[in-house]
mmCIF file of C-alpha atoms in Angstrom:
data_model
loop_
_atom_site.group_PDB
_atom_site.id
_atom_site.type_symbol
_atom_site.label_atom_id
_atom_site.label_comp_id
_atom_site.label_asym_id
_atom_site.label_seq_id
_atom_site.Cartn_x
_atom_site.Cartn_y
_atom_site.Cartn_z
ATOM 1 C CA MET A 158 101.807 115.473 50.624
ATOM 2 C CA SER A 159 104.167 114.718 48.012
ATOM 3 C CA ASN A 160 107.545 114.875 50.150
ATOM 4 C CA ASN A 161 109.304 111.615 49.396
ATOM 5 C CA ALA A 162 110.917 111.534 52.722
ATOM 6 C CA MET A 163 107.618 110.888 54.283
ATOM 7 C CA LYS A 164 107.303 107.414 52.756
ATOM 8 C CA LEU A 165 110.182 104.959 53.035
ATOM 9 C CA GLU A 166 111.718 103.093 50.182
ATOM 10 C CA VAL A 167 110.423 99.980 51.836
ATOM 11 C CA SER A 168 106.794 101.508 51.540
ATOM 12 C CA LYS A 169 105.711 98.542 49.605
ATOM 13 C CA LYS A 170 105.222 97.093 53.055
ATOM 14 C CA LEU A 171 102.185 99.508 53.282
ATOM 15 C CA SER A 172 100.726 98.351 50.151
ATOM 16 C CA GLN A 173 97.657 97.088 51.985
ATOM 17 C CA PHE A 174 96.709 100.680 52.862
ATOM 18 C CA ASP A 175 94.230 101.547 50.401
ATOM 19 C CA ASN A 176 94.166 104.952 48.535
ATOM 20 C CA ASN A 177 91.948 106.586 50.926
ATOM 21 C CA ILE A 178 94.851 106.440 53.397
ATOM 22 C CA GLU A 179 97.525 109.148 53.823
ATOM 23 C CA TYR A 180 100.527 108.156 55.933
ATOM 24 C CA GLY A 181 104.104 108.660 56.445
ATOM 25 C CA PHE A 182 107.174 107.603 58.612
ATOM 26 C CA CYS A 183 109.271 110.653 58.707
ATOM 27 C CA ASN A 184 113.053 110.855 59.131
ATOM 28 C CA LYS A 185 115.628 113.659 59.670
ATOM 29 C CA SER A 186 115.130 114.971 56.188
ATOM 30 C CA THR A 187 111.369 115.495 56.239
ATOM 31 C CA LYS A 188 110.415 119.105 55.903
ATOM 32 C CA MET A 189 109.052 120.630 59.368
ATOM 33 C CA SER A 190 106.262 122.724 57.390
ATOM 34 C CA ILE A 191 103.967 119.513 57.306
ATOM 35 C CA TYR A 192 103.773 119.126 61.092
ATOM 36 C CA HIS A 193 101.256 121.923 61.921
ATOM 37 C CA LYS A 194 98.568 120.008 59.975
ATOM 38 C CA ILE A 195 98.760 117.029 62.186
ATOM 39 C CA ILE A 196 97.113 116.382 65.562
ATOM 40 C CA THR A 197 99.820 115.087 68.018
ATOM 41 C CA LEU A 198 99.610 114.931 72.000
ATOM 42 C CA LYS A 199 101.928 115.312 74.924
ATOM 43 C CA GLN A 200 103.346 111.694 75.174
ATOM 44 C CA VAL A 201 103.803 110.667 78.592
ATOM 45 C CA HIS A 202 104.966 106.971 78.291
ATOM 46 C CA SER A 203 101.360 105.651 79.408
ATOM 47 C CA LYS A 204 98.637 103.473 78.135
ATOM 48 C CA LEU A 205 96.197 106.409 77.625
ATOM 49 C CA VAL A 206 94.252 106.575 74.226
ATOM 50 C CA GLN A 207 92.792 109.682 72.999
ATOM 51 C CA ARG A 208 89.715 109.740 70.592
ATOM 52 C CA VAL A 209 89.852 112.862 68.323
ATOM 53 C CA ASP A 210 88.089 114.560 65.538
ATOM 54 C CA SER A 211 88.041 117.970 63.622
ATOM 55 C CA ASN A 212 86.521 119.685 66.746
ATOM 56 C CA THR A 213 89.103 118.359 69.285
ATOM 57 C CA ASP A 214 90.887 120.969 71.382
ATOM 58 C CA CYS A 215 94.470 119.449 71.365
ATOM 59 C CA THR A 216 96.142 122.267 73.584
ATOM 60 C CA ASN A 217 96.508 120.024 76.562
ATOM 61 C CA LEU A 218 95.896 116.517 75.149
ATOM 62 C CA GLN A 219 98.034 113.978 76.790
ATOM 63 C CA GLY A 220 98.436 110.287 76.140
ATOM 64 C CA ASP A 221 100.533 107.847 73.711
ATOM 65 C CA ALA A 222 97.800 106.946 71.294
ATOM 66 C CA LEU A 223 95.389 108.640 69.094
ATOM 67 C CA ILE A 224 92.325 107.174 67.192
ATOM 68 C CA THR A 225 89.729 108.725 64.593
ATOM 69 C CA ASP A 226 87.197 107.960 62.049
ATOM 70 C CA THR A 227 87.094 111.548 60.718
ATOM 71 C CA PRO A 228 88.194 112.093 57.208
ATOM 72 C CA GLY A 229 90.718 114.969 56.765
ATOM 73 C CA VAL A 230 92.182 114.521 60.260
ATOM 74 C CA LEU A 231 95.736 113.491 60.408
ATOM 75 C CA ILE A 232 96.865 112.073 63.682
ATOM 76 C CA GLY A 233 100.550 111.363 64.538
ATOM 77 C CA ILE A 234 103.117 110.608 67.257
ATOM 78 C CA TYR A 235 106.897 111.290 67.764
ATOM 79 C CA THR A 236 109.683 108.883 68.360
ATOM 80 C CA ALA A 237 113.394 108.854 68.727
ATOM 81 C CA ASP A 238 113.983 105.005 69.370
ATOM 82 C CA CYS A 239 110.452 104.037 70.553
ATOM 83 C CA VAL A 240 108.023 102.069 68.542
ATOM 84 C CA PRO A 241 105.643 103.977 66.247
ATOM 85 C CA VAL A 242 102.565 101.868 65.217
ATOM 86 C CA LEU A 243 99.962 102.857 62.702
ATOM 87 C CA LEU A 244 96.586 101.217 62.456
ATOM 88 C CA TYR A 245 93.783 100.982 59.877
ATOM 89 C CA ASP A 246 90.569 99.447 60.077
ATOM 90 C CA LYS A 247 89.692 99.061 56.460
ATOM 91 C CA SER A 248 86.265 98.011 56.960
ATOM 92 C CA LYS A 249 85.018 100.700 59.462
ATOM 93 C CA SER A 250 87.652 103.465 57.955
ATOM 94 C CA VAL A 251 89.193 104.168 61.412
ATOM 95 C CA ILE A 252 92.888 104.796 62.037
ATOM 96 C CA GLY A 253 95.149 104.886 64.998
ATOM 97 C CA ALA A 254 98.707 106.153 65.806
ATOM 98 C CA VAL A 255 100.576 104.608 68.647
ATOM 99 C CA HIS A 256 103.723 105.453 70.656
ATOM 100 C CA ALA A 257 105.076 102.505 72.363
ATOM 101 C CA GLY A 258 108.198 103.002 74.397
ATOM 102 C CA TRP A 259 109.197 100.358 76.881
ATOM 103 C CA ARG A 260 106.986 101.523 79.478
ATOM 104 C CA GLY A 261 103.887 101.745 77.218
ATOM 105 C CA THR A 262 104.723 98.503 75.702
ATOM 106 C CA PHE A 263 104.739 96.907 79.151
ATOM 107 C CA SER A 264 101.468 98.712 80.084
ATOM 108 C CA ASP A 265 99.726 97.271 77.003
ATOM 109 C CA ILE A 266 99.298 100.588 74.956
ATOM 110 C CA ILE A 267 98.555 98.319 71.859
ATOM 111 C CA SER A 268 95.822 96.338 73.686
ATOM 112 C CA GLU A 269 94.293 99.663 74.996
ATOM 113 C CA THR A 270 94.378 101.218 71.467
ATOM 114 C CA ILE A 271 92.706 98.205 69.842
ATOM 115 C CA THR A 272 90.144 97.999 72.735
ATOM 116 C CA ALA A 273 89.354 101.720 72.179
ATOM 117 C CA MET A 274 88.892 101.294 68.496
ATOM 118 C CA LYS A 275 86.459 98.333 69.120
ATOM 119 C CA SER A 276 84.472 100.426 71.944
ATOM 120 C CA CYS A 277 84.424 103.727 70.120
ATOM 121 C CA TYR A 278 83.849 102.561 66.431
ATOM 122 C CA ASN A 279 82.904 98.823 66.582
ATOM 123 C CA SER A 280 86.093 97.773 65.016
ATOM 124 C CA ASP A 281 86.855 94.123 64.380
ATOM 125 C CA PRO A 282 90.650 93.268 64.978
ATOM 126 C CA GLU A 283 90.458 90.974 61.999
ATOM 127 C CA ASP A 284 89.766 93.932 59.715
ATOM 128 C CA ILE A 285 92.742 96.062 61.187
ATOM 129 C CA ILE A 286 96.079 96.474 59.278
ATOM 130 C CA SER A 287 99.050 97.340 61.405
ATOM 131 C CA VAL A 288 102.522 98.584 60.419
ATOM 132 C CA ILE A 289 105.206 98.822 63.105
ATOM 133 C CA GLY A 290 107.688 101.558 61.997
ATOM 134 C CA PRO A 291 111.391 102.403 62.422
ATOM 135 C CA CYS A 292 112.601 101.960 66.035
ATOM 136 C CA ILE A 293 115.552 100.798 67.958
ATOM 137 C CA GLY A 294 116.189 97.197 67.098
ATOM 138 C CA LEU A 295 117.129 94.210 69.093
ATOM 139 C CA CYS A 296 120.772 94.922 67.971
ATOM 140 C CA CYS A 297 120.988 98.131 69.982
ATOM 141 C CA PHE A 298 118.270 98.289 72.638
ATOM 142 C CA GLU A 299 120.118 97.300 75.749
ATOM 143 C CA VAL A 300 118.168 97.243 79.225
ATOM 144 C CA ASP A 301 119.131 96.636 82.836
ATOM 145 C CA GLY A 302 118.067 93.464 84.558
ATOM 146 C CA ASP A 303 114.936 94.951 86.231
ATOM 147 C CA VAL A 304 113.461 96.045 83.105
ATOM 148 C CA ALA A 305 114.256 92.654 81.435
ATOM 149 C CA THR A 306 112.614 90.925 84.512
ATOM 150 C CA LYS A 307 109.320 92.847 84.235
ATOM 151 C CA PHE A 308 108.931 91.412 80.695
ATOM 152 C CA ILE A 309 110.231 87.987 81.389
ATOM 153 C CA GLU A 310 107.659 87.714 84.195
ATOM 154 C CA LYS A 311 104.769 89.322 82.096
ATOM 155 C CA TYR A 312 105.316 87.054 78.850
ATOM 156 C CA GLU A 313 105.324 83.362 78.762
ATOM 157 C CA GLU A 314 107.920 82.940 76.029
ATOM 158 C CA THR A 315 110.565 85.684 75.779
ATOM 159 C CA ASP A 316 113.223 83.764 74.133
ATOM 160 C CA SER A 317 112.601 85.453 70.651
ATOM 161 C CA PHE A 318 112.779 89.084 71.868
ATOM 162 C CA ILE A 319 114.879 89.076 75.160
ATOM 163 C CA TYR A 320 118.337 87.666 75.667
ATOM 164 C CA PRO A 321 121.229 88.190 77.986
ATOM 165 C CA ASN A 322 124.059 90.189 77.139
ATOM 166 C CA GLY A 323 126.715 90.152 79.960
ATOM 167 C CA GLU A 324 125.082 91.948 82.999
ATOM 168 C CA LYS A 325 122.413 93.581 80.786
ATOM 169 C CA TYR A 326 119.894 92.259 78.408
ATOM 170 C CA MET A 327 119.007 92.998 74.755
ATOM 171 C CA MET A 328 115.422 93.559 73.928
ATOM 172 C CA ASP A 329 113.250 93.475 70.675
ATOM 173 C CA LEU A 330 110.578 96.133 71.321
ATOM 174 C CA ALA A 331 109.045 95.776 67.781
ATOM 175 C CA GLN A 332 108.613 92.049 68.243
ATOM 176 C CA ILE A 333 107.099 92.527 71.471
ATOM 177 C CA ASN A 334 104.563 94.919 69.948
ATOM 178 C CA LYS A 335 103.778 92.403 67.254
ATOM 179 C CA GLN A 336 103.032 89.732 69.778
ATOM 180 C CA SER A 337 100.684 92.259 71.672
ATOM 181 C CA LEU A 338 98.983 92.851 68.285
ATOM 182 C CA LYS A 339 98.593 89.299 67.683
ATOM 183 C CA HIS A 340 97.086 88.709 71.348
ATOM 184 C CA THR A 341 94.455 91.358 70.432
ATOM 185 C CA GLY A 342 93.271 89.447 67.379
ATOM 186 C CA VAL A 343 95.127 91.530 64.886
ATOM 187 C CA SER A 344 96.919 89.222 62.323
ATOM 188 C CA ASN A 345 97.689 91.556 59.376
ATOM 189 C CA ILE A 346 100.969 92.860 60.762
ATOM 190 C CA GLU A 347 103.885 94.418 58.863
ATOM 191 C CA VAL A 348 107.334 95.471 60.643
ATOM 192 C CA ILE A 349 109.583 97.803 58.951
ATOM 193 C CA GLU A 350 113.091 96.536 60.069
ATOM 194 C CA ILE A 351 114.939 99.821 60.360
ATOM 195 C CA CYS A 352 116.929 100.288 63.464
ATOM 196 C CA THR A 353 116.781 104.094 64.477
ATOM 197 C CA LYS A 354 120.058 103.976 66.287
ATOM 198 C CA CYS A 355 122.105 102.106 63.431
ATOM 199 C CA ASP A 356 120.663 104.449 60.816
ATOM 200 C CA LEU A 357 121.991 107.933 60.920
ATOM 201 C CA GLY A 358 118.944 109.298 58.982
ATOM 202 C CA TYR A 359 116.715 108.772 62.000
ATOM 203 C CA HIS A 360 116.912 110.554 65.402
ATOM 204 C CA SER A 361 118.010 108.258 68.198
ATOM 205 C CA PHE A 362 117.919 109.032 72.042
ATOM 206 C CA ARG A 363 120.246 106.198 72.543
ATOM 207 C CA ARG A 364 122.739 107.481 69.937
ATOM 208 C CA GLU A 365 122.381 111.335 70.323
ATOM 209 C CA GLY A 366 121.415 111.636 74.129
ATOM 210 C CA ALA A 367 119.185 114.359 75.852
ATOM 211 C CA GLY A 368 117.887 117.163 73.485
ATOM 212 C CA VAL A 369 117.644 114.759 70.380
ATOM 213 C CA GLY A 370 114.967 115.479 67.723
ATOM 214 C CA ARG A 371 112.030 113.377 66.985
ATOM 215 C CA GLN A 372 110.672 111.989 63.960
ATOM 216 C CA LEU A 373 106.889 111.913 63.083
ATOM 217 C CA SER A 374 104.797 108.848 62.126
ATOM 218 C CA PHE A 375 101.344 109.825 60.983
ATOM 219 C CA ILE A 376 98.194 108.611 59.262
ATOM 220 C CA GLY A 377 94.941 110.132 58.048
ATOM 221 C CA ILE A 378 91.817 109.215 55.955
ATOM 222 C CA LYS A 379 91.573 111.416 52.896
ATOM 223 C CA ILE A 380 88.528 113.427 52.318
#
Protein backbone atom coordinates (compact mmCIF):
# COMPACT_ATOMS: atom_id res chain seq x y z
CA MET A 1 0.00 0.00 0.00
CA SER A 2 1.84 3.03 -1.25
CA ASN A 3 -0.77 5.77 -0.93
CA ASN A 4 1.01 8.55 0.95
CA ALA A 5 -2.26 9.70 2.46
CA MET A 6 -2.24 6.58 4.62
CA LYS A 7 0.83 7.70 6.51
CA LEU A 8 0.92 11.10 8.13
CA GLU A 9 3.75 13.52 7.60
CA VAL A 10 4.41 12.97 11.30
CA SER A 11 4.70 9.21 10.78
CA LYS A 12 8.17 9.38 12.34
CA LYS A 13 6.20 8.99 15.56
CA LEU A 14 5.55 5.43 14.41
CA SER A 15 9.23 4.72 13.85
CA GLN A 16 9.19 2.07 16.55
CA PHE A 17 6.85 -0.03 14.42
CA ASP A 18 9.27 -2.32 12.60
CA ASN A 19 9.22 -3.26 8.92
CA ASN A 20 6.92 -6.21 9.59
CA ILE A 21 4.03 -3.85 10.32
CA GLU A 22 1.71 -2.18 7.83
CA TYR A 23 -0.34 0.70 9.21
CA GLY A 24 -2.16 3.88 8.38
CA PHE A 25 -4.13 6.79 9.79
CA CYS A 26 -6.27 7.75 6.82
CA ASN A 27 -7.88 11.10 6.11
CA LYS A 28 -10.32 12.56 3.59
CA SER A 29 -7.91 12.18 0.69
CA THR A 30 -7.23 8.46 1.15
CA LYS A 31 -8.45 6.33 -1.75
CA MET A 32 -11.50 4.26 -0.84
CA SER A 33 -10.28 1.28 -2.88
CA ILE A 34 -8.12 -0.01 -0.04
CA TYR A 35 -10.97 -0.31 2.47
CA HIS A 36 -12.32 -3.68 1.29
CA LYS A 37 -9.06 -5.36 2.24
CA ILE A 38 -9.39 -4.48 5.92
CA ILE A 39 -11.42 -6.26 8.62
CA THR A 40 -13.66 -3.80 10.45
CA LEU A 41 -16.68 -4.19 12.71
CA LYS A 42 -19.93 -2.48 13.58
CA GLN A 43 -18.81 -0.04 16.25
CA VAL A 44 -21.24 0.33 19.13
CA HIS A 45 -19.39 2.54 21.66
CA SER A 46 -18.74 -0.43 23.93
CA LYS A 47 -15.81 -2.18 25.61
CA LEU A 48 -16.20 -5.30 23.46
CA VAL A 49 -13.00 -6.69 21.92
CA GLN A 50 -13.07 -9.13 19.00
CA ARG A 51 -10.29 -11.61 18.22
CA VAL A 52 -10.06 -12.26 14.48
CA ASP A 53 -8.01 -14.25 11.97
CA SER A 54 -8.13 -15.06 8.26
CA ASN A 55 -11.15 -17.36 8.77
CA THR A 56 -13.30 -14.97 10.80
CA ASP A 57 -16.78 -14.24 9.44
CA CYS A 58 -17.01 -10.49 9.90
CA THR A 59 -20.52 -10.07 8.50
CA ASN A 60 -22.15 -9.28 11.85
CA LEU A 61 -19.07 -8.50 13.92
CA GLN A 62 -19.76 -5.90 16.61
CA GLY A 63 -17.52 -4.18 19.13
CA ASP A 64 -14.95 -1.43 19.34
CA ALA A 65 -11.60 -3.18 19.22
CA LEU A 66 -9.95 -5.87 17.13
CA ILE A 67 -6.91 -8.02 17.90
CA THR A 68 -5.03 -10.62 15.87
CA ASP A 69 -1.70 -12.38 15.48
CA THR A 70 -2.36 -13.54 11.93
CA PRO A 71 0.04 -12.24 9.25
CA GLY A 72 -1.72 -10.78 6.23
CA VAL A 73 -4.84 -9.79 8.18
CA LEU A 74 -5.40 -6.04 8.29
CA ILE A 75 -7.67 -4.75 11.06
CA GLY A 76 -9.13 -1.28 11.31
CA ILE A 77 -11.58 1.07 12.97
CA TYR A 78 -13.44 4.17 11.78
CA THR A 79 -13.49 7.52 13.54
CA ALA A 80 -14.71 11.07 13.03
CA ASP A 81 -13.47 12.74 16.26
CA CYS A 82 -13.25 9.61 18.43
CA VAL A 83 -9.82 8.30 19.37
CA PRO A 84 -8.09 5.67 17.18
CA VAL A 85 -5.44 3.62 18.96
CA LEU A 86 -3.10 1.19 17.21
CA LEU A 87 -1.24 -1.43 19.26
CA TYR A 88 1.70 -3.68 18.43
CA ASP A 89 3.28 -6.31 20.65
CA LYS A 90 6.71 -6.55 19.07
CA SER A 91 7.63 -9.66 21.07
CA LYS A 92 4.61 -11.85 20.30
CA SER A 93 3.76 -10.23 16.93
CA VAL A 94 0.25 -9.28 18.02
CA ILE A 95 -1.66 -6.20 16.90
CA GLY A 96 -4.75 -4.30 17.99
CA ALA A 97 -6.96 -1.49 16.70
CA VAL A 98 -9.19 0.39 19.13
CA HIS A 99 -12.08 2.84 18.66
CA ALA A 100 -12.39 4.95 21.81
CA GLY A 101 -15.21 7.48 21.92
CA TRP A 102 -16.00 9.03 25.28
CA ARG A 103 -18.32 6.13 26.17
CA GLY A 104 -15.75 3.51 25.24
CA THR A 105 -13.06 5.47 27.02
CA PHE A 106 -15.18 5.66 30.17
CA SER A 107 -15.93 1.91 29.89
CA ASP A 108 -12.19 1.09 29.77
CA ILE A 109 -12.01 -0.17 26.18
CA ILE A 110 -8.22 0.26 26.36
CA SER A 111 -7.90 -1.91 29.45
CA GLU A 112 -10.20 -4.53 27.93
CA THR A 113 -8.08 -4.66 24.78
CA ILE A 114 -4.79 -5.05 26.62
CA THR A 115 -6.37 -7.72 28.83
CA ALA A 116 -7.55 -9.57 25.71
CA MET A 117 -4.07 -9.43 24.19
CA LYS A 118 -2.66 -10.85 27.41
CA SER A 119 -5.22 -13.65 27.74
CA CYS A 120 -5.36 -14.62 24.05
CA TYR A 121 -1.71 -14.24 23.10
CA ASN A 122 0.20 -13.95 26.38
CA SER A 123 1.23 -10.39 25.56
CA ASP A 124 3.29 -8.44 28.07
CA PRO A 125 2.22 -4.76 28.28
CA GLU A 126 5.88 -3.79 28.51
CA ASP A 127 6.35 -5.10 24.96
CA ILE A 128 3.38 -3.21 23.50
CA ILE A 129 3.91 -0.11 21.36
CA SER A 130 0.87 2.16 21.20
CA VAL A 131 0.00 5.09 18.96
CA ILE A 132 -2.94 7.39 19.59
CA GLY A 133 -4.01 8.85 16.26
CA PRO A 134 -5.76 12.04 15.14
CA CYS A 135 -8.91 12.80 17.15
CA ILE A 136 -10.81 15.75 18.51
CA GLY A 137 -8.54 17.78 20.75
CA LEU A 138 -8.87 19.45 24.10
CA CYS A 139 -9.36 22.69 22.17
CA CYS A 140 -12.65 21.49 20.67
CA PHE A 141 -14.15 18.66 22.71
CA GLU A 142 -16.81 20.36 24.83
CA VAL A 143 -19.05 18.20 27.03
CA ASP A 144 -21.93 18.72 29.42
CA GLY A 145 -21.45 18.64 33.15
CA ASP A 146 -22.93 15.16 33.55
CA VAL A 147 -20.33 13.65 31.21
CA ALA A 148 -17.48 15.55 32.86
CA THR A 149 -18.70 14.48 36.30
CA LYS A 150 -18.54 10.81 35.29
CA PHE A 151 -14.85 11.15 34.48
CA ILE A 152 -14.04 13.38 37.45
CA GLU A 153 -15.54 10.79 39.79
CA LYS A 154 -13.74 7.92 38.01
CA TYR A 155 -10.22 9.36 37.90
CA GLU A 156 -8.22 10.65 40.85
CA GLU A 157 -6.54 13.53 39.04
CA THR A 158 -8.32 15.18 36.12
CA ASP A 159 -6.84 18.70 36.04
CA SER A 160 -4.65 17.82 33.07
CA PHE A 161 -7.48 16.63 30.82
CA ILE A 162 -10.76 18.17 32.06
CA TYR A 163 -11.39 21.80 32.87
CA PRO A 164 -14.49 24.03 33.14
CA ASN A 165 -15.50 26.30 30.28
CA GLY A 166 -18.45 28.36 31.40
CA GLU A 167 -21.35 25.98 32.01
CA LYS A 168 -19.59 23.28 29.99
CA TYR A 169 -16.30 21.41 30.25
CA MET A 170 -13.43 20.81 27.85
CA MET A 171 -12.03 17.29 27.80
CA ASP A 172 -8.88 15.72 26.34
CA LEU A 173 -9.82 12.20 25.20
CA ALA A 174 -6.35 11.43 23.86
CA GLN A 175 -4.73 12.11 27.22
CA ILE A 176 -7.36 10.08 29.09
CA ASN A 177 -6.62 7.12 26.84
CA LYS A 178 -2.90 7.67 27.32
CA GLN A 179 -3.46 7.49 31.06
CA SER A 180 -5.49 4.31 30.60
CA LEU A 181 -2.63 2.75 28.64
CA LYS A 182 -0.20 3.63 31.41
CA HIS A 183 -2.48 2.06 34.00
CA THR A 184 -2.41 -1.22 32.07
CA GLY A 185 1.39 -1.24 32.09
CA VAL A 186 1.97 0.12 28.58
CA SER A 187 4.66 2.79 28.71
CA ASN A 188 5.65 3.05 25.04
CA ILE A 189 3.02 5.56 23.92
CA GLU A 190 3.00 8.08 21.09
CA VAL A 191 0.29 10.71 20.58
CA ILE A 192 -0.25 12.29 17.17
CA GLU A 193 -1.46 15.74 18.11
CA ILE A 194 -3.84 16.53 15.27
CA CYS A 195 -7.34 17.76 16.13
CA THR A 196 -9.85 16.34 13.66
CA LYS A 197 -12.24 19.24 14.19
CA CYS A 198 -9.61 21.91 13.59
CA ASP A 199 -7.97 20.18 10.62
CA LEU A 200 -10.27 20.30 7.59
CA GLY A 201 -8.45 17.33 6.09
CA TYR A 202 -10.26 15.03 8.49
CA HIS A 203 -13.89 14.10 8.96
CA SER A 204 -15.35 15.57 12.15
CA PHE A 205 -18.77 14.88 13.62
CA ARG A 206 -18.54 18.00 15.77
CA ARG A 207 -17.76 20.16 12.75
CA GLU A 208 -19.89 18.53 10.04
CA GLY A 209 -22.78 16.98 11.96
CA ALA A 210 -24.88 13.91 11.17
CA GLY A 211 -24.01 12.08 7.97
CA VAL A 212 -20.34 12.93 8.26
CA GLY A 213 -17.84 10.54 6.71
CA ARG A 214 -15.35 8.47 8.66
CA GLN A 215 -11.60 7.99 8.39
CA LEU A 216 -10.00 4.61 8.78
CA SER A 217 -7.07 3.70 11.01
CA PHE A 218 -5.60 0.26 10.38
CA ILE A 219 -2.71 -2.04 11.20
CA GLY A 220 -1.51 -5.42 9.97
CA ILE A 221 1.38 -7.87 10.16
CA LYS A 222 3.03 -8.37 6.80
CA ILE A 223 3.24 -11.90 5.43
